[in-house]
Short mmCIF file of N, CA, C and O in Angstrom, two decimals:
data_model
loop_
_atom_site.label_atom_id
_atom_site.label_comp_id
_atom_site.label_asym_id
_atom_site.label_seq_id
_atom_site.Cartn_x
_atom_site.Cartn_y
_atom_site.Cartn_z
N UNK V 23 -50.32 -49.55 16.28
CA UNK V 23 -49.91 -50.36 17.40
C UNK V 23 -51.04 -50.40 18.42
O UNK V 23 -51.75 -49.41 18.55
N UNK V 24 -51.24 -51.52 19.16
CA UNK V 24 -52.17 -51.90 19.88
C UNK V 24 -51.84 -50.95 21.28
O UNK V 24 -50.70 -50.69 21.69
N UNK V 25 -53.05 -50.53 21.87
CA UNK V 25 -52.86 -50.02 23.05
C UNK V 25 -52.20 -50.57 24.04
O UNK V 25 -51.66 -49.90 24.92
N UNK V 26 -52.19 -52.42 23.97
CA UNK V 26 -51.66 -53.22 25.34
C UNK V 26 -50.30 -53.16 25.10
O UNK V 26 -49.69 -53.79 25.96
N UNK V 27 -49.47 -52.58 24.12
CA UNK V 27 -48.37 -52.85 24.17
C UNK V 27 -47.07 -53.75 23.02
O UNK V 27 -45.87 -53.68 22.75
N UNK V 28 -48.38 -54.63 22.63
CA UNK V 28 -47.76 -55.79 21.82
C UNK V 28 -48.93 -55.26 20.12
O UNK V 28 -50.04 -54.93 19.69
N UNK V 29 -47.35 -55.60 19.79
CA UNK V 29 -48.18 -55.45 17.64
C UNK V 29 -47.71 -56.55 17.27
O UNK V 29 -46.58 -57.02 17.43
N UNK V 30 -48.90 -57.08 16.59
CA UNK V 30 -48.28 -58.40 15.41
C UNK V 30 -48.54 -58.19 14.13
O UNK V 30 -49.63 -58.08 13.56
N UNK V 31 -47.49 -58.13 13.75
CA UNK V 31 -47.35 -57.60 11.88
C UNK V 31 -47.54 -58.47 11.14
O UNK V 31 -48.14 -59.49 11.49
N UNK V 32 -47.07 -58.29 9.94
CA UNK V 32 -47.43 -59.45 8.81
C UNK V 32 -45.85 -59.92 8.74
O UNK V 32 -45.80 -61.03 8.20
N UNK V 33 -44.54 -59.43 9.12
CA UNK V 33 -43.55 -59.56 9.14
C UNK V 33 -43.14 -60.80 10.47
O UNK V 33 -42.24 -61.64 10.45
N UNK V 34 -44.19 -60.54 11.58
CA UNK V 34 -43.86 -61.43 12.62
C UNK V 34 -44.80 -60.66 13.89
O UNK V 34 -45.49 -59.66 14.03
N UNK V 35 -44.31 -61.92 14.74
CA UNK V 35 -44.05 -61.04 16.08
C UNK V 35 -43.36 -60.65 16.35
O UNK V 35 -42.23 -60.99 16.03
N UNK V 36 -43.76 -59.30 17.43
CA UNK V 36 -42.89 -58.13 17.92
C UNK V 36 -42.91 -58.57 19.45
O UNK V 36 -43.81 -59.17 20.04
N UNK V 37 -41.60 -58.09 19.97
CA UNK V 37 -41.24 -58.21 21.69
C UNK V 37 -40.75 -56.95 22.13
O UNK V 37 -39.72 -56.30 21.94
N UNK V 38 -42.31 -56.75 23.10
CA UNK V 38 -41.56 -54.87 23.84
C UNK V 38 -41.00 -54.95 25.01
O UNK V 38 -41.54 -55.60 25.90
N UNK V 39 -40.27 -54.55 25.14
CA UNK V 39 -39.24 -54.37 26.22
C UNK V 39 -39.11 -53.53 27.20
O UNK V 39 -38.37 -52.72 26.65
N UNK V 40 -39.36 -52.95 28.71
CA UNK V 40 -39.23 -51.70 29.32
C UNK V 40 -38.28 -52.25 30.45
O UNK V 40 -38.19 -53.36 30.97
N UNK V 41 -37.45 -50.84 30.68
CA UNK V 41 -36.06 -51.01 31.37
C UNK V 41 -36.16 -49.56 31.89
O UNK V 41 -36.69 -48.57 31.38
N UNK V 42 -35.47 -49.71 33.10
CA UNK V 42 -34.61 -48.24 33.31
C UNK V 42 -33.00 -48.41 33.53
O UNK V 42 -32.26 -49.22 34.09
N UNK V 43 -32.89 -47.45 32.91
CA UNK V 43 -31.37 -47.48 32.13
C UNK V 43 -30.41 -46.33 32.68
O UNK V 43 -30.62 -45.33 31.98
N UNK V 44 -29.39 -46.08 33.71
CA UNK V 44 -28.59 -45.12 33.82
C UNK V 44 -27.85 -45.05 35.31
O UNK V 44 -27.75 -46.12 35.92
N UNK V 45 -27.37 -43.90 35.89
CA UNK V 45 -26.29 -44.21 37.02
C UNK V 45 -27.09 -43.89 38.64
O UNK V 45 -26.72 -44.20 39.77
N UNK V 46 -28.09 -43.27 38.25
CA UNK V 46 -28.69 -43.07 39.26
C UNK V 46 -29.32 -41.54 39.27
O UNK V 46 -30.47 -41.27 39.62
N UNK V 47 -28.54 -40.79 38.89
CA UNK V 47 -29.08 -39.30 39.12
C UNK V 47 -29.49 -39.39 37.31
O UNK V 47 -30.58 -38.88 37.03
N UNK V 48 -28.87 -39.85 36.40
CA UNK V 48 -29.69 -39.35 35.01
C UNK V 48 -30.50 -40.64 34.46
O UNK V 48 -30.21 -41.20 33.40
N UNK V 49 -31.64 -41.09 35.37
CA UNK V 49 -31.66 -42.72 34.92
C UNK V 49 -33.22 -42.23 33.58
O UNK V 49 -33.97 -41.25 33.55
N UNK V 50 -33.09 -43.49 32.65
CA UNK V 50 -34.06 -42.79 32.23
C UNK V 50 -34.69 -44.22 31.58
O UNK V 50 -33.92 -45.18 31.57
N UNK V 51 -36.17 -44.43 30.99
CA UNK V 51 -37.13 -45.73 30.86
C UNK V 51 -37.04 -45.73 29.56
O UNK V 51 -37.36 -44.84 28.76
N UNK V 52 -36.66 -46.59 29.40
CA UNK V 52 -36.27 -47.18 27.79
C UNK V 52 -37.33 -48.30 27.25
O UNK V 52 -37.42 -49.41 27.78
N UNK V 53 -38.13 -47.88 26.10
CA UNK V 53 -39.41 -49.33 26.06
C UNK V 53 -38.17 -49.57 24.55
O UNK V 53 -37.45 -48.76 23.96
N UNK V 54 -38.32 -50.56 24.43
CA UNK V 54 -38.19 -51.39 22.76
C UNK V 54 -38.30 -52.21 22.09
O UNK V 54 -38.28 -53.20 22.81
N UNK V 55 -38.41 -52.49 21.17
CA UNK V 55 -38.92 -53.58 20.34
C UNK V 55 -37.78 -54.48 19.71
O UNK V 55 -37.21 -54.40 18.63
N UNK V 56 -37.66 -55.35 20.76
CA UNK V 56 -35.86 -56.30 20.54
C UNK V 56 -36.29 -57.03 19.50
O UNK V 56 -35.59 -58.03 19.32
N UNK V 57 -37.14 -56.91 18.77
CA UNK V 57 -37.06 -57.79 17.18
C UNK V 57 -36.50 -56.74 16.19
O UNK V 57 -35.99 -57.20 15.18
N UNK V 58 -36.52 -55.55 16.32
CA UNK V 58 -36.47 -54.36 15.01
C UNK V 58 -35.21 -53.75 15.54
O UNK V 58 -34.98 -53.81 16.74
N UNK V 59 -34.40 -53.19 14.74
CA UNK V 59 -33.37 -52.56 15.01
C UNK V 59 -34.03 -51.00 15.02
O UNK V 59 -34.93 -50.40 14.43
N UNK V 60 -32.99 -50.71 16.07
CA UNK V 60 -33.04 -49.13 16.31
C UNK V 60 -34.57 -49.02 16.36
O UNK V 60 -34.95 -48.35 15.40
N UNK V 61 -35.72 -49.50 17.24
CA UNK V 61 -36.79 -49.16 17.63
C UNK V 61 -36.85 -49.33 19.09
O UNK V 61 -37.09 -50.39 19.67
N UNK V 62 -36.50 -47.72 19.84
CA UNK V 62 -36.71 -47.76 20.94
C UNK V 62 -36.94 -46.28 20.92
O UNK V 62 -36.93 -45.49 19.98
N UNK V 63 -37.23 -46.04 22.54
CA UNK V 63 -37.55 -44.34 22.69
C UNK V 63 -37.41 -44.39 24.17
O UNK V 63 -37.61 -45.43 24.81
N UNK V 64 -37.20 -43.68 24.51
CA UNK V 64 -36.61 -43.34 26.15
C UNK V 64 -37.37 -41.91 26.80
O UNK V 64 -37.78 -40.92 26.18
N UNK V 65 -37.39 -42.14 28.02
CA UNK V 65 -37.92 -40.82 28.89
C UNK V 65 -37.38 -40.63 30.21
O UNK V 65 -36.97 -41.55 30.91
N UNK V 66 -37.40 -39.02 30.66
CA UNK V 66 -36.81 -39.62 32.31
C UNK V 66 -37.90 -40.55 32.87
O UNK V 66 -39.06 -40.70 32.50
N UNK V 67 -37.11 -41.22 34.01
CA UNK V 67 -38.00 -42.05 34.92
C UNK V 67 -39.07 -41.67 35.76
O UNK V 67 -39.88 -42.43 36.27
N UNK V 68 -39.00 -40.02 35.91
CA UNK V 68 -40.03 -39.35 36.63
C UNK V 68 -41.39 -38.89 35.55
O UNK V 68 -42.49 -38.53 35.96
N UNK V 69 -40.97 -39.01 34.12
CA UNK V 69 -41.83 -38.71 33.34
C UNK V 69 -42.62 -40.09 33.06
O UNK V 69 -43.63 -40.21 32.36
N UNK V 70 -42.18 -40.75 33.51
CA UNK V 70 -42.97 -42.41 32.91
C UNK V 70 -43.63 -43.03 33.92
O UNK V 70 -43.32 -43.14 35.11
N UNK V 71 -44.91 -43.56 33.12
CA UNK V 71 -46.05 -43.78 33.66
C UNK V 71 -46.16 -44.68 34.84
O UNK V 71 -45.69 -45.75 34.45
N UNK V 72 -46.52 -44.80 36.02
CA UNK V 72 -46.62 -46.05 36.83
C UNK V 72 -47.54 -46.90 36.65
O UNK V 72 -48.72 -46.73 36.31
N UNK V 73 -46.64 -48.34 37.04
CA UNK V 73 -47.57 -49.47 36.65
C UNK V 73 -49.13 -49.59 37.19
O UNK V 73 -49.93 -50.37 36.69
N UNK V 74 -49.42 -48.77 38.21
CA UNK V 74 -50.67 -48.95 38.88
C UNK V 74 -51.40 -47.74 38.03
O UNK V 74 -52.57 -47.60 38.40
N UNK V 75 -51.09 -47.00 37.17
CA UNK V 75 -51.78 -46.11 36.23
C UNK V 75 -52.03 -46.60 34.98
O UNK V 75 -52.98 -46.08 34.38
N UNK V 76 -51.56 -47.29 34.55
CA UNK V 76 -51.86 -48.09 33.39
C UNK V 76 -52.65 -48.79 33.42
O UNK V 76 -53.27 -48.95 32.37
N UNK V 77 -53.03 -49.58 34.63
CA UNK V 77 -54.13 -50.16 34.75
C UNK V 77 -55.43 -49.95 35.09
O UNK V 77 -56.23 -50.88 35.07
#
């Protein structure tokens, strides 16, 4: 998989997805790949990276 985020297979294109997901005290960052089933992975929100660090 490409470092920027996005993979293009021989199957297709792929679409990644990032969310934070939860009630407030257990919220946690969900990236996934809404073309593939069951390809996602989650972290708390304090463990995940900020957008001004990525860049």
């Amino acid at each position: 998989m490409s470092s920027s985020g996005y993979s293009d297979t021989s199957c297709g294109a792929r679409e990644i997805v990032g969310s934070v997901d939860g009630d407030g005290d257990d919220e946690q960052y969900v990236i996934a790949d809404i073309t593939a089933d069951d390809a996602w992975l989650a972290m708390a929100v304090e463990d995940a990276p900020s957008l001004p660090s990525c860049r």
